[in-house]
Amino acid sequence: MEVTNKFITTKCHINGAPHESDFEIKTATFSLSIESGSNDVVVKSLYLSMDPFHINRTKSYSSIQNTSSVVVGIVPGEAIDASFGVGRVVASGHPGFEKGDLVAGFISWGEYSLVKGANTLNKLDLMGFPLSYHAGILGLSGLTAYAGFFEVCKPKKGEKVFVSAASGSVGNLVGQYFPNGIDIYFDNVGAEMLEAAVDNMNTFGRVAAGGVISEYTDATKRAAPNMLEVVIKRITIREFLAPDHMNLLGDFISTTADHLRKGEIHVLEDISHGLESILAAFTGLFHGDNIGKTIVQITDE
C-alpha cells in the first residue's frame, strides 16, 4: 500500500539564524509495506519535539555532526530525520513491535517515517499522562536534565540548582535570584548566561554543559567565563550529551512520572498543530518565541 507523505527539507545549508524560507515542505509517494525479513518499522508521526541542536545539523559543518547517529548532518533536499517524537506503528517487520503500537524515538519531520531496524524506538506506556508528555517532559528533553543532574552533578540535599532555559541579557539578575550563590548550574545557553552563573557560583560549584543555543546561530556570542573564578572556587565544568545516558531512560521515566503524580513537577508546553507549523515552531526557538517545551502535534490520528 502506498500513501502520499508530506515532509520537511532544508533548501540549503543554514549557517546563521534559521528562517522559515530556509525550509521547504515536499510530498512524495511513501510505501507502508515492509520488506520481508527486515526489522524495519513504519511510524505515523503524532508529536514531534522541537530541539535547538538540530540547527547544527543544517550547517555546512559543525563539530557536533557525526558524533552519533542522531546528529549527523542534514542533506539539503532530503527529509529531516532523527528528531525525537512519538507516533503509531502502521507496519512492522520487527518482532518487538506490532501495528497499532504507540512508540517514542527518533523519527522524521514528516507524516510517516521508515525506521530502519527500529533500534531507536521504544514502546510507550502512557501511564495516564497526555501523549505530548512523552515528546517532552518524559522524552529526550526530560532525560537531558535528569541525566545531567544525577549522572554528571549528583545534587545533594540543600544544594542550590540553576537551569538556564533561554538566552538574553541577564546582567546581575542571576545574583539577585541566587543571593546565597549557586551550587549546580545546568547550562543550555552559554554566552552571558554561563558567565553570570560562574560569577555567582559557590566554592566547588559544578556546571553541566548540555547546550549553547546562544552560539548556535552567532559564533561571536561564545562565553568567556571568568577563569580566575573557576580556579579560585574550584568549579568543575563538564560536558553532557543525552545519547551517552540512554541506559537511564527507564529510571528517568519512572522517577519523573512519580514526581508528576505527586505534583512536584509542573509541565509547561508550547504546542502548535500541523506539519506546516514546524517551520515557525523551530525557527521561533532562536528568538525566544516559545513559553514552555516546544512541541508540534502533527495529527490527532
Coordinates of C-alpha atoms in Angstrom, one line a residue:
M1 CA 0.0 0.0 0.0
E2 CA 1.2 3.5 -0.8
V3 CA 0.3 6.9 0.6
T4 CA 1.3 10.5 -0.1
N5 CA 3.8 11.6 2.6
K6 CA 4.3 15.2 3.4
F7 CA 7.7 16.1 4.9
I8 CA 10.1 18.9 5.5
T9 CA 13.6 19.5 4.0
T10 CA 16.1 22.4 4.0
K11 CA 16.7 24.2 0.7
C12 CA 20.4 24.8 1.5
H13 CA 22.8 24.7 4.4
I14 CA 21.9 27.1 7.2
N15 CA 25.0 28.7 8.8
G16 CA 23.3 31.5 10.6
A17 CA 19.9 32.1 12.3
P18 CA 17.2 30.0 10.6
H19 CA 14.3 31.5 8.7
E20 CA 11.1 29.7 7.6
S21 CA 12.2 30.4 4.0
D22 CA 15.2 28.2 4.5
F23 CA 12.9 25.2 4.6
E24 CA 10.5 23.5 2.1
I25 CA 7.5 21.3 2.5
K26 CA 7.6 18.4 0.0
T27 CA 5.3 15.5 -0.8
A28 CA 6.3 12.1 -2.2
T29 CA 4.8 8.6 -2.5
F30 CA 5.5 6.5 0.6
S31 CA 5.2 2.8 0.9
L32 CA 3.5 1.4 4.0
S33 CA 4.8 -2.1 3.2
I34 CA 7.8 -3.7 4.9
E35 CA 10.3 -5.8 3.1
S36 CA 10.2 -9.5 4.1
G37 CA 12.8 -10.4 6.6
S38 CA 13.6 -6.8 7.7
N39 CA 13.4 -5.4 11.2
D40 CA 12.1 -2.1 9.9
V41 CA 9.1 -0.2 11.3
V42 CA 6.8 2.3 9.6
V43 CA 5.6 5.0 12.0
K44 CA 2.9 7.6 11.6
S45 CA 4.0 10.8 13.4
L46 CA 1.8 12.2 16.1
Y47 CA 4.0 14.6 18.1
L48 CA 7.5 16.0 17.4
S49 CA 9.8 17.7 19.9
M50 CA 11.5 20.8 18.6
D51 CA 15.1 20.9 19.8
P52 CA 17.7 23.6 19.1
F53 CA 20.6 21.3 18.4
H54 CA 19.1 20.4 15.0
I55 CA 20.3 23.8 13.7
N56 CA 23.9 22.4 14.0
R57 CA 22.9 19.5 11.7
T58 CA 21.8 22.0 9.0
K59 CA 25.2 23.8 8.8
S60 CA 27.7 23.0 6.1
Y61 CA 29.9 21.9 9.0
S62 CA 29.6 21.7 12.8
S63 CA 31.7 19.8 15.2
I64 CA 28.6 18.1 16.6
Q65 CA 27.9 16.4 13.3
N66 CA 28.8 12.7 13.2
T67 CA 29.2 12.4 17.0
S68 CA 26.3 10.0 17.0
S69 CA 23.7 8.6 14.6
V70 CA 21.1 11.2 15.7
V71 CA 23.2 14.3 15.0
V72 CA 24.6 13.6 11.5
G73 CA 24.5 16.5 9.0
I74 CA 21.2 17.1 7.2
V75 CA 21.5 17.0 3.4
P76 CA 19.6 19.8 1.7
G77 CA 16.6 18.5 -0.2
E78 CA 16.3 15.3 1.8
A79 CA 13.8 14.7 4.6
I80 CA 15.0 15.8 8.1
D81 CA 15.2 12.7 10.2
A82 CA 16.3 11.8 13.7
S83 CA 14.0 14.1 15.5
F84 CA 12.6 12.9 18.8
G85 CA 8.9 12.3 18.8
V86 CA 6.0 9.9 19.4
G87 CA 3.9 8.0 16.8
R88 CA 1.9 5.0 16.0
V89 CA 3.2 1.9 14.2
V90 CA 1.4 1.3 10.9
A91 CA 3.6 -1.6 9.7
S92 CA 6.3 -3.6 11.3
G93 CA 8.8 -6.3 10.4
H94 CA 10.3 -6.2 13.8
P95 CA 9.2 -8.8 16.4
G96 CA 9.1 -6.3 19.2
F97 CA 6.5 -4.0 17.5
E98 CA 3.0 -4.6 16.2
K99 CA 0.7 -2.5 14.1
G100 CA -1.1 0.0 16.4
D101 CA 1.7 0.2 19.0
L102 CA 2.4 3.7 20.3
V103 CA 6.2 4.4 20.2
A104 CA 8.7 7.1 21.2
G105 CA 12.0 7.6 19.5
F106 CA 13.7 9.2 16.6
I107 CA 11.5 9.8 13.6
S108 CA 11.5 12.4 10.7
W109 CA 9.9 15.8 10.2
G110 CA 7.2 14.1 8.1
E111 CA 3.8 12.4 8.4
Y112 CA 5.4 9.0 8.0
S113 CA 8.9 7.6 8.8
L114 CA 10.6 4.3 7.9
V115 CA 12.7 3.5 11.0
K116 CA 15.5 1.1 9.9
G117 CA 16.0 -1.7 12.4
A118 CA 13.8 0.1 15.0
N119 CA 16.8 0.4 17.3
T120 CA 15.8 4.0 18.3
L121 CA 12.2 3.2 19.2
N122 CA 10.6 2.2 22.5
K123 CA 7.0 1.1 23.1
L124 CA 5.0 3.6 25.1
D125 CA 3.1 3.1 28.3
L126 CA 1.1 6.3 28.6
M127 CA 0.8 5.8 32.4
G128 CA -2.2 8.1 32.5
F129 CA -0.3 11.1 31.1
P130 CA -1.1 13.0 27.9
L131 CA 0.7 11.7 24.8
S132 CA 2.5 15.1 24.4
Y133 CA 4.4 14.5 27.7
H134 CA 6.2 11.6 26.0
A135 CA 7.6 14.0 23.4
G136 CA 8.6 16.5 26.1
I137 CA 9.0 16.0 29.9
L138 CA 9.0 12.2 29.6
G139 CA 11.1 12.2 26.4
L140 CA 14.6 13.1 25.4
S141 CA 14.3 16.7 26.7
G142 CA 13.4 15.5 30.1
L143 CA 16.2 12.8 30.1
T144 CA 18.7 15.6 29.3
A145 CA 18.1 17.4 32.6
Y146 CA 17.7 14.2 34.6
A147 CA 20.9 12.5 33.5
G148 CA 22.7 15.8 33.6
F149 CA 21.9 16.3 37.2
F150 CA 22.1 12.8 38.5
E151 CA 25.0 11.4 36.5
V152 CA 27.1 14.5 36.0
C153 CA 26.3 16.6 39.0
K154 CA 24.6 14.2 41.6
P155 CA 22.9 17.0 43.6
K156 CA 23.0 16.8 47.4
K157 CA 20.2 17.8 49.7
G158 CA 20.1 21.6 50.1
E159 CA 22.2 22.5 47.1
K160 CA 21.0 25.4 45.0
V161 CA 20.4 24.5 41.4
F162 CA 20.1 26.8 38.4
V163 CA 18.9 25.6 35.0
S164 CA 19.1 28.0 32.0
A165 CA 16.3 27.9 29.5
A166 CA 16.5 31.0 27.4
S167 CA 19.1 33.4 26.1
G168 CA 19.1 37.1 26.6
S169 CA 20.7 39.9 28.7
V170 CA 20.9 38.7 32.3
G171 CA 23.3 41.2 33.9
N172 CA 23.1 40.9 37.6
L173 CA 19.7 39.1 37.6
V174 CA 21.3 35.7 38.4
G175 CA 22.9 37.2 41.6
Q176 CA 19.6 38.7 42.6
Y177 CA 17.7 35.4 42.3
F178 CA 20.5 33.4 43.9
P179 CA 21.7 35.7 46.8
N180 CA 23.3 32.7 48.5
G181 CA 25.1 31.5 45.4
I182 CA 24.7 28.6 43.0
D183 CA 26.0 25.1 43.7
I184 CA 24.9 23.4 40.4
Y185 CA 24.3 25.0 37.0
F186 CA 22.9 23.1 34.1
D187 CA 23.7 25.2 31.0
N188 CA 21.7 25.2 27.8
V189 CA 22.5 28.7 26.7
G190 CA 26.2 29.7 27.1
A191 CA 27.2 33.3 26.4
E192 CA 26.4 35.8 29.2
M193 CA 24.2 33.3 31.0
L194 CA 27.2 31.0 31.6
E195 CA 29.3 33.9 32.6
A196 CA 26.8 35.2 35.1
A197 CA 26.3 31.7 36.6
V198 CA 30.1 31.2 37.1
D199 CA 30.4 34.7 38.7
N200 CA 27.7 33.7 41.2
M201 CA 28.7 30.1 41.9
N202 CA 29.8 28.8 45.3
T203 CA 33.1 27.1 46.1
F204 CA 33.2 23.6 44.5
G205 CA 30.3 24.6 42.2
R206 CA 29.6 22.3 39.3
V207 CA 28.5 23.0 35.7
A208 CA 26.9 20.5 33.3
A209 CA 27.2 21.9 29.8
G210 CA 24.3 20.5 27.9
G211 CA 23.8 23.1 25.2
V212 CA 24.8 26.6 23.9
I213 CA 21.9 27.9 22.0
S214 CA 23.3 31.5 22.0
E215 CA 26.2 30.3 20.0
Y216 CA 24.4 28.0 17.5
T217 CA 23.5 31.0 15.3
D218 CA 26.1 33.6 16.3
A219 CA 29.7 32.5 16.9
T220 CA 30.5 35.9 18.4
K221 CA 28.5 35.0 21.4
R222 CA 30.9 32.4 22.7
A223 CA 31.1 32.5 26.5
A224 CA 34.2 33.8 28.3
P225 CA 33.6 32.8 31.9
N226 CA 36.0 34.4 34.5
M227 CA 38.6 31.7 34.7
L228 CA 40.0 33.2 37.9
E229 CA 36.6 32.5 39.4
V230 CA 36.8 28.9 38.1
V231 CA 40.2 28.4 39.6
I232 CA 39.7 30.1 43.0
K233 CA 36.3 28.5 43.5
R234 CA 37.4 25.1 42.2
I235 CA 34.5 25.0 39.8
T236 CA 34.0 21.8 37.7
I237 CA 32.7 22.3 34.2
R238 CA 31.8 19.1 32.4
E239 CA 30.1 18.3 29.1
F240 CA 26.8 16.4 28.9
L241 CA 25.3 14.7 25.9
A242 CA 22.0 12.8 26.3
P243 CA 22.8 9.9 23.9
D244 CA 25.6 8.9 26.4
H245 CA 23.0 8.2 29.0
M246 CA 20.2 6.4 27.2
N247 CA 20.7 3.5 29.7
L248 CA 19.0 5.7 32.3
L249 CA 15.8 6.1 30.2
G250 CA 13.8 3.6 32.3
D251 CA 14.8 5.0 35.6
F252 CA 14.2 8.5 34.3
I253 CA 10.7 7.8 33.2
S254 CA 9.8 6.0 36.5
T255 CA 11.2 8.8 38.7
T256 CA 9.8 11.7 36.6
A257 CA 6.3 10.0 36.5
D258 CA 6.4 9.8 40.2
H259 CA 7.2 13.5 40.6
L260 CA 4.4 14.4 38.2
R261 CA 1.8 12.3 40.1
K262 CA 2.8 14.0 43.3
G263 CA 2.6 17.4 41.8
E264 CA 6.3 18.0 42.4
I265 CA 6.8 18.8 38.7
H266 CA 4.5 21.1 36.7
V267 CA 4.6 20.8 32.9
L268 CA 4.5 23.9 30.6
E269 CA 4.1 23.1 26.9
D270 CA 4.0 25.2 23.8
I271 CA 2.1 23.1 21.3
S272 CA 1.4 24.0 17.7
H273 CA -0.6 22.0 15.3
G274 CA 0.1 20.6 11.8
L275 CA 3.2 19.7 10.0
E276 CA 3.4 23.2 8.4
S277 CA 3.7 24.7 11.9
I278 CA 7.1 23.1 12.4
L279 CA 8.7 25.9 10.4
A280 CA 7.6 28.7 12.8
A281 CA 8.0 26.5 15.9
F282 CA 11.6 25.6 15.1
T283 CA 12.8 29.0 14.0
G284 CA 11.0 30.6 16.9
L285 CA 13.3 28.7 19.3
F286 CA 16.1 31.1 18.4
H287 CA 14.0 34.2 19.0
G288 CA 12.5 33.2 22.4
D289 CA 9.0 32.9 20.9
N290 CA 8.1 29.8 22.9
I291 CA 6.9 29.6 26.5
G292 CA 7.5 26.1 27.8
K293 CA 8.6 23.0 25.9
T294 CA 8.1 23.4 22.1
I295 CA 6.1 20.5 20.6
V296 CA 4.3 20.1 17.3
Q297 CA 1.2 17.9 17.1
I298 CA 1.4 16.5 13.5
T299 CA -2.0 14.8 13.7
D300 CA -4.6 13.7 16.2
E301 CA -4.8 10.4 14.3

